[in-house]
Every structure is written in C-alpha cells, then in structure tokens.
Amino acid sequence: MNQASTGPGPHDADRDAQIIADAQQGAFDPTYGSTGTEFAANGPGGRSLGLNPGEQSVKHTQSTQQSSGSATQPLGETSVRSASSQSLGVVSDADAKTTTFSLEADAQTGLEQSRQTKLGSGTLNLEAGVAAGQRMRYTLTLPGTDQSLDAATQVNPLQPESLPVGARAVLDSQAFAQREVKADLQQVAMQSKITEASGRSYLIERVDERHVRVATGPNDAIEAANAIGLKAGPAQALVGRTDRLGSSRVQSAQFDLTDPRAVDAMTAFARTGEVAPGTPGVDQIQTLERIGFSSQQRMQLQLGPLDADLGGTRNEGSQIRISEPGQDGYAVVQQLKYGDNVPLTVLRHYDGNNVERVQERSYRFEIDGDVAAPGLMQRLGGRNEASEEKAMAQSLNSAISGDMAGTGEIQAGQKTTLVFNEQQMQALLQQTQTAATANKIGASPLALLVGNGQASDTEQFAIAMARNVGGQPAAFAERLQRIADGADGQFDGRLQRIDADVAPRPAAAIAAVPDPRDPAHPDHGLLQQCTAAVGRLEGAHGPTPGMDSERLALGSLVAAREHGLQRVDHVLLGNDPARGFVVQGALDSPAHLRGSFDAKAAQEAPVEASLQRLQALGPAPERDAAALEQATQQESVRQSQAR
C-alpha cells in the first residue's frame, strides 16, 4: 500500500495557515449579545444587576418609564421608556496565555404601547414597542494570564506605543433600531424582538516593537430573538432561538512606528479607512469582507425579580474573503461549527476571473483532544479523563497510519488539525462509500455521510462530517478509524490508512520560528544594536530609495552571527549599495572587525527568510561579558589617546 502523502507541501501549508490566521484575526463579527448563560436580579427604581459566569462579567442596567392611559382602555397604555446598561468582564485564558478585558455599554429611548382585551374566557395582553439608541464595546487582550486592571488602564488604543507587544484592542460602535412584540393569553406567552444595527469597527494589534496592525471599516448586523412558553403570575418560562446575521468590510494594514510617513498614514487610515499601496513603512495591505450567521437555542426563566437566560446548542458559520492590492485573485475562508462538533474550515483560492482553483482547495478539521474533566457522578459511573484522551489519540493515529496499534505523532490531550486537499478528500469520500456499503445496515451513520449511496461531492461530504450527529471529537476520531477499517470492503481489523496531513493549530505553526524581536530571544540585544546602527546610517545619509530598515537590520544580525561578531557598532553600505558590512569597533581602529553581506538580498527577502537563516545558525554563543567590557575599555582608551 502506498503510504506517501499527497497533501500540500510545506510552503503551501504555511501560506494557507497564514491566510486562515489573517481571516481569524483581522475579520470582524459585528453582532452583539452573549452566547452563554446570564442571571439577573431586578431591584427598585428600574435597576438591575446581572452576572455572566462563562464570560466572567457583571452588568448594571438602569431604566425609567413614563406612562399615560390604561391598557384596558380602547387606546391602551402608552409609555416612553429610556434605558442604559454597562457591563465589564475579565477572562484569563491559560491555554493562550492572555487576559481579555471587555467593556460594553448601550443607551436607548423607545415608545411602548400595551393593550388588554377579553378573548373568549381569557384575557389577551399585547405589548408592542420601538426603540432607537447607540451601543459600543471595547475589548483589550493583553499577553500573560491574570493581568491587572491597572495594566489595562495604561493602554490607549489610539496611541499605538501604549500597547505592549502581543496586545490587541478592538473598538466598535453602532446605531441601532429595535422592534419588540409580546403577547400572552391565559398561560401561554410569546415574544419577538428584532434589532438592526450599523456602525464602524477599529482594531489595533502590536505585532512587535516597531509594528502595529490596524483594521477598520463599516459593519451591519441583524439580531432576532423569538420565544414561546408558559406564564403564570410572577413566573414565566420561555424556550426559543436567537439568530444573528452580521457583515463587515475592513481594510487592514501593517505600519512601521519608526517611520514618520507610516505614522501619518496610520492616522489618516484610522480616520478614512484608506491607505495607498506603496506608502513607505506600510505593508501587508488587505481587504477582508466577512458575512457570518449564528443560531442558538435559548431558555428564559423568570420568577418575580429574578431572571435567568440560559444558552443552549449553538450553530455558527462565516465566510471571509481576503484580497490584496495588485493580487491576481483572492482567497475565501469558510468556517462552520455545529454545536460541540469538530469545527470545519474550508479554504478556497480564486483567480482574477472569479474561477476557483479547485486543486488548491483545502479542508481542515480541528480536533480538541483535551477532554473536559468529568464530574463526580460521571467519575462514579466509570469515566476517566486520561483514558478517554488516550483512546481518542489512538483512534486518530490508527486511522492516519493504518496501524491498529494506534501509535503515532498525535499525543493524548493535544489539539490537532487534520488537513485534506481536494484529492485527499475525494479519497476519503470513496473510502467512506466503500465502508458504508460493507456495513450492510440501512441508514447507518456512514451511509448518512455519503447520502445513502446517492452522489455526493467532496464539499457536501466534508460538511456532513462536521454537521452530523456524532461529530464530537471522540466520536469523530472513532468514525475515522471505522472508515479506515471498512475502506477495503470488510470490517476485519485490517486498516487502510486515511491520507491526511497532521498539523498544529495555525497560531502554533506561525509562532514556531523563534523571533529575535522578542525580548526573551538570546539575540534580541544584538538585533537592537543592528537596528540602532541602521538608524544612524539613515540619519547620516538620508533614506535611500527602496531601503527597508527592518529587513536590513535583520540581515545585519544574520551577518554578525555568521561572522562571529560579539556586538555591532556600525552598519555600512559600500560604493555598491547592494553590498553591506557589519562592524565591531571604531571605524578608524585597526583592531575593528567586520563582515560583509548581500544588503540588497536582505532587503528583498521576506522577514521569515532571515528568521529561518538565523534559526539555522543554531543557539547564539555565550557572550563573555568581561571580555566585552575589556574590549570596550581598550577602545575608549585608544580613542582618548588619538585625541
């Protein structure tokens, strides 16, 4: 059996991972509302205090109402209502090693009309209202867990220098209009609320000490909540669904904070959302257009002054189109998640004529092998977290390797992404069709995946894998193993391997190469010396057309390491600007050391290329502090004698 993978090469995989990461980080979801469970206690004077345990947030609401007329009169009761709310939350993520602070506020004024009338043996109560207002939210994510509120207050999203490296801030505000209808007859109650909003979003992320990424643009949202249930006196229980639809279109670019031209362009960009390609110090310009939809089951409970809004199963999906100026074509990232099932990401590439390059399509299933710790009753029932994680890893390894022993690169408890290209997904579809036929049970789970024998294309099949019942991580892994078992037409324990590529999550793949711009990197100090030397070079001769100071500094660092320099005092360009030199010591000292490098190639190559060259050199040698101090003193003495 051929064990070779037909998946994408490393270059294509890295490119696709970067596109997906850009889509996840740069696109914007404009819909509001919690997806978790909220509790509230209503007090006197129109005050309410709420708690959301999942989002670790508290919410305060204040409302006032002035009424005239009576609900029993022909014209009913008319009320003018004003309300405002503020919520504050803090979430520490141990996996991502971040702390996220969130602030949300809204204010609205509306008109309500209520009417009460006899209907048969019961009383029909009707309420209808319209309202308009403003809402805003601010989220700040800081690197490190358990960050203090004081650290968050030091950040001003409109002042990039105040953001630490790795921090991310998102601001958005919207004007909204709302329509609401409520009715109850005897003990049956229903309600419906629709909100339409539009506004603008602003995102800023500190990429490194020199660069920030900014995204801004308009957005629109529609949110609908419908519920029906029972009402008896002060008690009420409603079940229903909340649907949210949002669209946004943002421009995104990266700005060099050390270049005044880039800083000016960033200021204008934040105001207008436009930046001209080719602006010095500005790169990675993208347009991200997102449309997203979610639907969630909700249950509302009320008993006197106490309210509970419980979140249930949630399905969500989004489609993000990414394009760049001057690029021939664009990419589309589609993401789907059904309840607790394994999420699916489909990446498509299109040419300049809007025709998909199907051979470049990829499908990604992200499987979380970290099983939630079972509760007391579940443990008493025999559940064991470690055993379940090990079984999941064994099932995945068996399916991918074709070996029932279940050993392989996937470890228990880790998050794994299985990547299929179009050819691999077609092969998996055929294996599943064969296994479904061998199963000889009508309407079996495998038969449902392939449409019970009817023709099914790869995209429909991939979506069925993510959507169908039994798509949770453990069941998903077992299903893949069963497909591998029956792929030869018999369920006999002899597996036919499933051709897929195993990858870490995109964020992990991107962070794999050590970066000397990170203060913790052993070459960070040497890079700072190179950056300062390049700055002096620019100051002495003025900016050279086409000079990229960041790439030149990184190229100088690589050259210094290659030539064994302990420090960098100067970076020079020769008579031919394509040739550069790194220098240790004074230029007029016979004892100075220097090394040459291709400055033109360093400035034309991607930053990642220099990082990979640096990594290939291995760990930085230990720099003898005493020797460096002695060399510095000798150089100072020599210069004083020369004077």
Short mmCIF file of N, CA and C in Angstrom, two decimals, residues 154-276:
data_model
loop_
_atom_site.label_atom_id
_atom_site.label_comp_id
_atom_site.label_asym_id
_atom_site.label_seq_id
_atom_site.Cartn_x
_atom_site.Cartn_y
_atom_site.Cartn_z
N GLN A 154 -3.55 51.35 31.39
CA GLN A 154 -2.37 52.01 30.82
C GLN A 154 -2.40 52.04 29.30
N VAL A 155 -3.34 51.31 28.70
CA VAL A 155 -3.39 51.18 27.24
C VAL A 155 -4.41 52.15 26.67
N ASN A 156 -3.99 52.90 25.67
CA ASN A 156 -4.89 53.75 24.90
C ASN A 156 -4.86 53.24 23.46
N PRO A 157 -5.97 52.68 22.97
CA PRO A 157 -5.95 52.08 21.62
C PRO A 157 -5.65 53.09 20.51
N LEU A 158 -5.77 54.38 20.81
CA LEU A 158 -5.46 55.40 19.81
C LEU A 158 -4.00 55.85 19.89
N GLN A 159 -3.25 55.30 20.84
CA GLN A 159 -1.82 55.57 20.97
C GLN A 159 -1.08 54.24 20.87
N PRO A 160 -0.61 53.87 19.70
CA PRO A 160 -0.01 52.54 19.49
C PRO A 160 1.13 52.22 20.44
N GLU A 161 1.91 53.24 20.83
CA GLU A 161 3.06 52.98 21.69
C GLU A 161 2.65 52.48 23.06
N SER A 162 1.39 52.71 23.45
CA SER A 162 0.95 52.28 24.78
C SER A 162 0.61 50.79 24.82
N LEU A 163 0.51 50.15 23.66
CA LEU A 163 0.20 48.72 23.63
C LEU A 163 1.47 47.90 23.78
N PRO A 164 1.52 46.95 24.71
CA PRO A 164 2.68 46.05 24.76
C PRO A 164 2.66 45.09 23.58
N VAL A 165 3.82 44.53 23.25
CA VAL A 165 3.91 43.58 22.14
C VAL A 165 2.98 42.40 22.42
N GLY A 166 2.16 42.06 21.42
CA GLY A 166 1.20 40.97 21.56
C GLY A 166 -0.17 41.42 22.01
N ALA A 167 -0.34 42.70 22.36
CA ALA A 167 -1.64 43.20 22.80
C ALA A 167 -2.53 43.49 21.60
N ARG A 168 -3.83 43.42 21.83
CA ARG A 168 -4.81 43.62 20.77
C ARG A 168 -6.03 44.33 21.35
N ALA A 169 -6.45 45.42 20.70
CA ALA A 169 -7.61 46.18 21.16
C ALA A 169 -8.61 46.32 20.02
N VAL A 170 -9.89 46.20 20.36
CA VAL A 170 -10.97 46.31 19.37
C VAL A 170 -12.01 47.29 19.91
N LEU A 171 -12.33 48.27 19.09
CA LEU A 171 -13.38 49.25 19.41
C LEU A 171 -14.44 49.20 18.33
N ASP A 172 -15.70 49.24 18.72
CA ASP A 172 -16.74 49.40 17.71
C ASP A 172 -17.95 50.07 18.34
N SER A 173 -18.66 50.82 17.53
CA SER A 173 -19.88 51.48 17.98
C SER A 173 -20.91 51.38 16.87
N GLN A 174 -22.17 51.31 17.26
CA GLN A 174 -23.26 51.14 16.31
C GLN A 174 -24.48 51.95 16.74
N ALA A 175 -25.21 52.43 15.77
CA ALA A 175 -26.56 52.95 16.00
C ALA A 175 -27.53 51.83 15.68
N PHE A 176 -28.58 51.68 16.50
CA PHE A 176 -29.48 50.56 16.28
C PHE A 176 -30.94 50.98 16.45
N ALA A 177 -31.80 50.21 15.81
CA ALA A 177 -33.25 50.36 15.94
C ALA A 177 -33.81 49.00 16.32
N GLN A 178 -34.83 49.03 17.18
CA GLN A 178 -35.34 47.78 17.74
C GLN A 178 -36.86 47.75 17.69
N ARG A 179 -37.41 46.58 17.37
CA ARG A 179 -38.86 46.36 17.39
C ARG A 179 -39.14 45.14 18.25
N GLU A 180 -40.16 45.25 19.10
CA GLU A 180 -40.46 44.16 20.03
C GLU A 180 -41.96 43.98 20.17
N VAL A 181 -42.39 42.73 20.21
CA VAL A 181 -43.80 42.38 20.40
C VAL A 181 -43.88 41.29 21.47
N LYS A 182 -44.82 41.47 22.42
CA LYS A 182 -45.08 40.47 23.45
C LYS A 182 -46.58 40.21 23.51
N ALA A 183 -46.94 38.97 23.80
CA ALA A 183 -48.36 38.62 23.94
C ALA A 183 -48.50 37.44 24.89
N ASP A 184 -49.58 37.44 25.64
CA ASP A 184 -49.90 36.26 26.46
C ASP A 184 -51.40 36.11 26.56
N LEU A 185 -51.84 34.89 26.53
CA LEU A 185 -53.26 34.54 26.62
C LEU A 185 -53.38 33.38 27.58
N GLN A 186 -54.11 33.63 28.65
CA GLN A 186 -54.20 32.65 29.73
C GLN A 186 -52.78 32.31 30.20
N GLN A 187 -52.28 31.13 29.97
CA GLN A 187 -50.95 30.78 30.46
C GLN A 187 -49.92 30.59 29.34
N VAL A 188 -50.30 30.95 28.14
CA VAL A 188 -49.38 30.84 27.00
C VAL A 188 -48.82 32.23 26.68
N ALA A 189 -47.50 32.32 26.56
CA ALA A 189 -46.84 33.60 26.29
C ALA A 189 -45.87 33.46 25.14
N MET A 190 -45.67 34.55 24.42
CA MET A 190 -44.69 34.59 23.34
C MET A 190 -44.10 35.99 23.26
N GLN A 191 -42.92 36.06 22.68
CA GLN A 191 -42.29 37.36 22.46
C GLN A 191 -41.34 37.28 21.28
N SER A 192 -41.15 38.42 20.63
CA SER A 192 -40.28 38.51 19.46
C SER A 192 -39.60 39.87 19.48
N LYS A 193 -38.29 39.88 19.26
CA LYS A 193 -37.54 41.14 19.24
C LYS A 193 -36.55 41.11 18.08
N ILE A 194 -36.54 42.16 17.29
CA ILE A 194 -35.64 42.28 16.14
C ILE A 194 -34.83 43.56 16.30
N THR A 195 -33.52 43.45 16.13
CA THR A 195 -32.62 44.59 16.23
C THR A 195 -31.83 44.72 14.95
N GLU A 196 -31.80 45.92 14.39
CA GLU A 196 -30.99 46.22 13.21
C GLU A 196 -29.98 47.29 13.59
N ALA A 197 -28.71 47.07 13.25
CA ALA A 197 -27.66 47.99 13.67
C ALA A 197 -26.64 48.16 12.56
N SER A 198 -25.98 49.30 12.58
CA SER A 198 -24.88 49.56 11.66
C SER A 198 -23.90 50.50 12.34
N GLY A 199 -22.63 50.34 12.00
CA GLY A 199 -21.62 51.18 12.63
C GLY A 199 -20.26 50.97 12.01
N ARG A 200 -19.23 51.13 12.84
CA ARG A 200 -17.86 51.04 12.35
C ARG A 200 -16.99 50.39 13.42
N SER A 201 -15.99 49.65 12.98
CA SER A 201 -15.10 48.96 13.90
C SER A 201 -13.66 49.42 13.68
N TYR A 202 -12.87 49.27 14.74
CA TYR A 202 -11.45 49.66 14.70
C TYR A 202 -10.67 48.64 15.52
N LEU A 203 -9.65 48.06 14.92
CA LEU A 203 -8.82 47.06 15.58
C LEU A 203 -7.36 47.46 15.45
N ILE A 204 -6.62 47.32 16.54
CA ILE A 204 -5.18 47.58 16.50
C ILE A 204 -4.47 46.49 17.29
N GLU A 205 -3.36 46.00 16.73
CA GLU A 205 -2.60 44.92 17.35
C GLU A 205 -1.12 45.26 17.28
N ARG A 206 -0.43 45.16 18.40
CA ARG A 206 1.01 45.42 18.44
C ARG A 206 1.73 44.15 18.03
N VAL A 207 2.29 44.16 16.82
CA VAL A 207 2.93 42.96 16.27
C VAL A 207 4.30 42.74 16.90
N ASP A 208 5.10 43.81 16.98
CA ASP A 208 6.41 43.76 17.62
C ASP A 208 6.74 45.16 18.07
N GLU A 209 7.99 45.39 18.45
CA GLU A 209 8.34 46.70 18.99
C GLU A 209 8.18 47.82 17.97
N ARG A 210 8.27 47.48 16.70
CA ARG A 210 8.23 48.51 15.66
C ARG A 210 6.91 48.58 14.90
N HIS A 211 6.13 47.52 14.92
CA HIS A 211 5.00 47.44 14.01
C HIS A 211 3.67 47.24 14.74
N VAL A 212 2.64 47.85 14.16
CA VAL A 212 1.27 47.59 14.60
C VAL A 212 0.44 47.24 13.37
N ARG A 213 -0.58 46.46 13.59
CA ARG A 213 -1.53 46.13 12.53
C ARG A 213 -2.85 46.77 12.89
N VAL A 214 -3.43 47.49 11.91
CA VAL A 214 -4.67 48.23 12.13
C VAL A 214 -5.69 47.79 11.10
N ALA A 215 -6.93 47.60 11.53
CA ALA A 215 -8.03 47.26 10.62
C ALA A 215 -9.23 48.11 10.99
N THR A 216 -9.91 48.64 10.00
CA THR A 216 -11.09 49.45 10.27
C THR A 216 -12.03 49.41 9.08
N GLY A 217 -13.32 49.61 9.35
CA GLY A 217 -14.31 49.59 8.28
C GLY A 217 -15.73 49.52 8.81
N PRO A 218 -16.72 49.62 7.92
CA PRO A 218 -18.13 49.62 8.32
C PRO A 218 -18.65 48.21 8.56
N ASN A 219 -19.78 48.13 9.27
CA ASN A 219 -20.40 46.84 9.54
C ASN A 219 -21.90 47.01 9.71
N ASP A 220 -22.63 45.91 9.57
CA ASP A 220 -24.08 45.86 9.75
C ASP A 220 -24.44 44.57 10.47
N ALA A 221 -25.54 44.61 11.22
CA ALA A 221 -25.97 43.43 11.96
C ALA A 221 -27.49 43.39 12.08
N ILE A 222 -28.03 42.18 12.07
CA ILE A 222 -29.45 41.94 12.34
C ILE A 222 -29.51 40.82 13.38
N GLU A 223 -30.27 41.05 14.44
CA GLU A 223 -30.41 40.05 15.50
C GLU A 223 -31.90 39.84 15.79
N ALA A 224 -32.31 38.60 15.86
CA ALA A 224 -33.71 38.26 16.11
C ALA A 224 -33.80 37.24 17.23
N ALA A 225 -34.68 37.52 18.20
CA ALA A 225 -34.91 36.59 19.31
C ALA A 225 -36.40 36.28 19.37
N ASN A 226 -36.75 35.01 19.27
CA ASN A 226 -38.15 34.58 19.30
C ASN A 226 -38.29 33.47 20.34
N ALA A 227 -39.37 33.54 21.12
CA ALA A 227 -39.56 32.54 22.17
C ALA A 227 -41.05 32.36 22.46
N ILE A 228 -41.40 31.19 22.96
CA ILE A 228 -42.77 30.87 23.34
C ILE A 228 -42.72 29.96 24.57
N GLY A 229 -43.73 30.09 25.43
CA GLY A 229 -43.72 29.26 26.63
C GLY A 229 -44.93 29.50 27.50
N LEU A 230 -44.73 29.36 28.81
CA LEU A 230 -45.82 29.44 29.77
C LEU A 230 -45.57 30.58 30.74
N LYS A 231 -46.70 31.18 31.19
CA LYS A 231 -46.63 32.27 32.14
C LYS A 231 -47.74 32.10 33.16
N ALA A 232 -47.37 32.17 34.43
CA ALA A 232 -48.36 32.03 35.50
C ALA A 232 -47.99 32.99 36.62
N GLY A 233 -48.72 34.09 36.72
CA GLY A 233 -48.43 35.07 37.75
C GLY A 233 -47.03 35.64 37.59
N PRO A 234 -46.21 35.59 38.66
CA PRO A 234 -44.85 36.15 38.57
C PRO A 234 -43.84 35.21 37.92
N ALA A 235 -44.28 34.01 37.55
CA ALA A 235 -43.37 33.02 36.97
C ALA A 235 -43.57 32.91 35.47
N GLN A 236 -42.46 32.72 34.77
CA GLN A 236 -42.52 32.60 33.31
C GLN A 236 -41.37 31.72 32.83
N ALA A 237 -41.65 30.87 31.85
CA ALA A 237 -40.62 30.02 31.25
C ALA A 237 -40.84 30.00 29.75
N LEU A 238 -39.86 30.47 28.99
CA LEU A 238 -39.95 30.54 27.54
C LEU A 238 -38.76 29.80 26.92
N VAL A 239 -39.02 29.12 25.82
CA VAL A 239 -37.95 28.50 25.05
C VAL A 239 -38.01 29.06 23.63
N GLY A 240 -36.85 29.22 23.03
CA GLY A 240 -36.83 29.79 21.68
C GLY A 240 -35.45 29.76 21.08
N ARG A 241 -35.22 30.72 20.21
CA ARG A 241 -33.99 30.73 19.44
C ARG A 241 -33.57 32.17 19.19
N THR A 242 -32.27 32.39 19.19
CA THR A 242 -31.71 33.68 18.85
C THR A 242 -30.85 33.52 17.60
N ASP A 243 -31.17 34.29 16.57
CA ASP A 243 -30.42 34.26 15.31
C ASP A 243 -29.70 35.58 15.13
N ARG A 244 -28.48 35.51 14.65
CA ARG A 244 -27.68 36.71 14.42
C ARG A 244 -27.03 36.63 13.04
N LEU A 245 -27.13 37.72 12.30
CA LEU A 245 -26.52 37.83 10.97
C LEU A 245 -25.71 39.11 10.94
N GLY A 246 -24.45 39.01 10.57
CA GLY A 246 -23.59 40.19 10.54
C GLY A 246 -22.70 40.22 9.31
N SER A 247 -22.42 41.42 8.84
CA SER A 247 -21.50 41.59 7.71
C SER A 247 -20.57 42.76 8.02
N SER A 248 -19.35 42.64 7.56
CA SER A 248 -18.38 43.72 7.76
C SER A 248 -17.39 43.72 6.61
N ARG A 249 -16.82 44.89 6.37
CA ARG A 249 -15.79 45.04 5.34
C ARG A 249 -14.71 45.95 5.89
N VAL A 250 -13.55 45.39 6.18
CA VAL A 250 -12.49 46.18 6.78
C VAL A 250 -11.26 46.18 5.89
N GLN A 251 -10.55 47.30 5.94
CA GLN A 251 -9.22 47.40 5.33
C GLN A 251 -8.21 47.17 6.44
N SER A 252 -7.15 46.44 6.14
CA SER A 252 -6.15 46.11 7.15
C SER A 252 -4.76 46.38 6.59
N ALA A 253 -3.88 46.88 7.44
CA ALA A 253 -2.51 47.16 7.00
C ALA A 253 -1.59 47.15 8.21
N GLN A 254 -0.29 46.94 7.94
CA GLN A 254 0.73 46.96 8.99
C GLN A 254 1.57 48.22 8.83
N PHE A 255 1.85 48.91 9.96
CA PHE A 255 2.53 50.20 9.93
C PHE A 255 3.80 50.14 10.78
N ASP A 256 4.86 50.77 10.25
CA ASP A 256 6.14 50.85 10.94
C ASP A 256 6.15 52.13 11.78
N LEU A 257 6.17 51.98 13.11
CA LEU A 257 6.08 53.13 14.00
C LEU A 257 7.34 53.99 13.99
N THR A 258 8.45 53.48 13.45
CA THR A 258 9.69 54.26 13.41
C THR A 258 9.76 55.14 12.16
N ASP A 259 8.82 54.99 11.26
CA ASP A 259 8.81 55.78 10.02
C ASP A 259 7.71 56.84 10.13
N PRO A 260 8.06 58.13 10.19
CA PRO A 260 7.04 59.17 10.33
C PRO A 260 6.00 59.14 9.21
N ARG A 261 6.41 58.73 8.02
CA ARG A 261 5.44 58.67 6.91
C ARG A 261 4.40 57.59 7.17
N ALA A 262 4.84 56.47 7.76
CA ALA A 262 3.89 55.41 8.09
C ALA A 262 2.96 55.82 9.22
N VAL A 263 3.50 56.57 10.19
CA VAL A 263 2.66 57.04 11.31
C VAL A 263 1.59 58.00 10.80
N ASP A 264 1.97 58.89 9.89
CA ASP A 264 0.97 59.81 9.30
C ASP A 264 -0.08 59.03 8.52
N ALA A 265 0.37 58.02 7.78
CA ALA A 265 -0.57 57.21 7.00
C ALA A 265 -1.52 56.45 7.92
N MET A 266 -1.01 56.00 9.07
CA MET A 266 -1.86 55.28 10.03
C MET A 266 -2.92 56.20 10.61
N THR A 267 -2.56 57.43 10.92
CA THR A 267 -3.53 58.39 11.45
C THR A 267 -4.64 58.64 10.45
N ALA A 268 -4.26 58.83 9.18
CA ALA A 268 -5.27 59.03 8.14
C ALA A 268 -6.09 57.77 7.92
N PHE A 269 -5.45 56.62 8.02
CA PHE A 269 -6.14 55.35 7.81
C PHE A 269 -7.21 55.12 8.87
N ALA A 270 -6.90 55.45 10.12
CA ALA A 270 -7.88 55.28 11.20
C ALA A 270 -9.09 56.17 10.98
N ARG A 271 -8.88 57.30 10.30
CA ARG A 271 -9.98 58.23 10.06
C ARG A 271 -10.78 57.89 8.81
N THR A 272 -10.10 57.48 7.74
CA THR A 272 -10.77 57.27 6.45
C THR A 272 -10.91 55.81 6.06
N GLY A 273 -10.08 54.94 6.64
CA GLY A 273 -10.11 53.53 6.24
C GLY A 273 -9.42 53.26 4.93
N GLU A 274 -8.62 54.19 4.43
CA GLU A 274 -7.94 54.02 3.15
C GLU A 274 -6.45 54.28 3.32
N VAL A 275 -5.64 53.52 2.58
CA VAL A 275 -4.20 53.72 2.55
C VAL A 275 -3.71 53.39 1.15
N ALA A 276 -2.80 54.20 0.64
CA ALA A 276 -2.30 54.00 -0.72
C ALA A 276 -1.23 52.92 -0.73
#
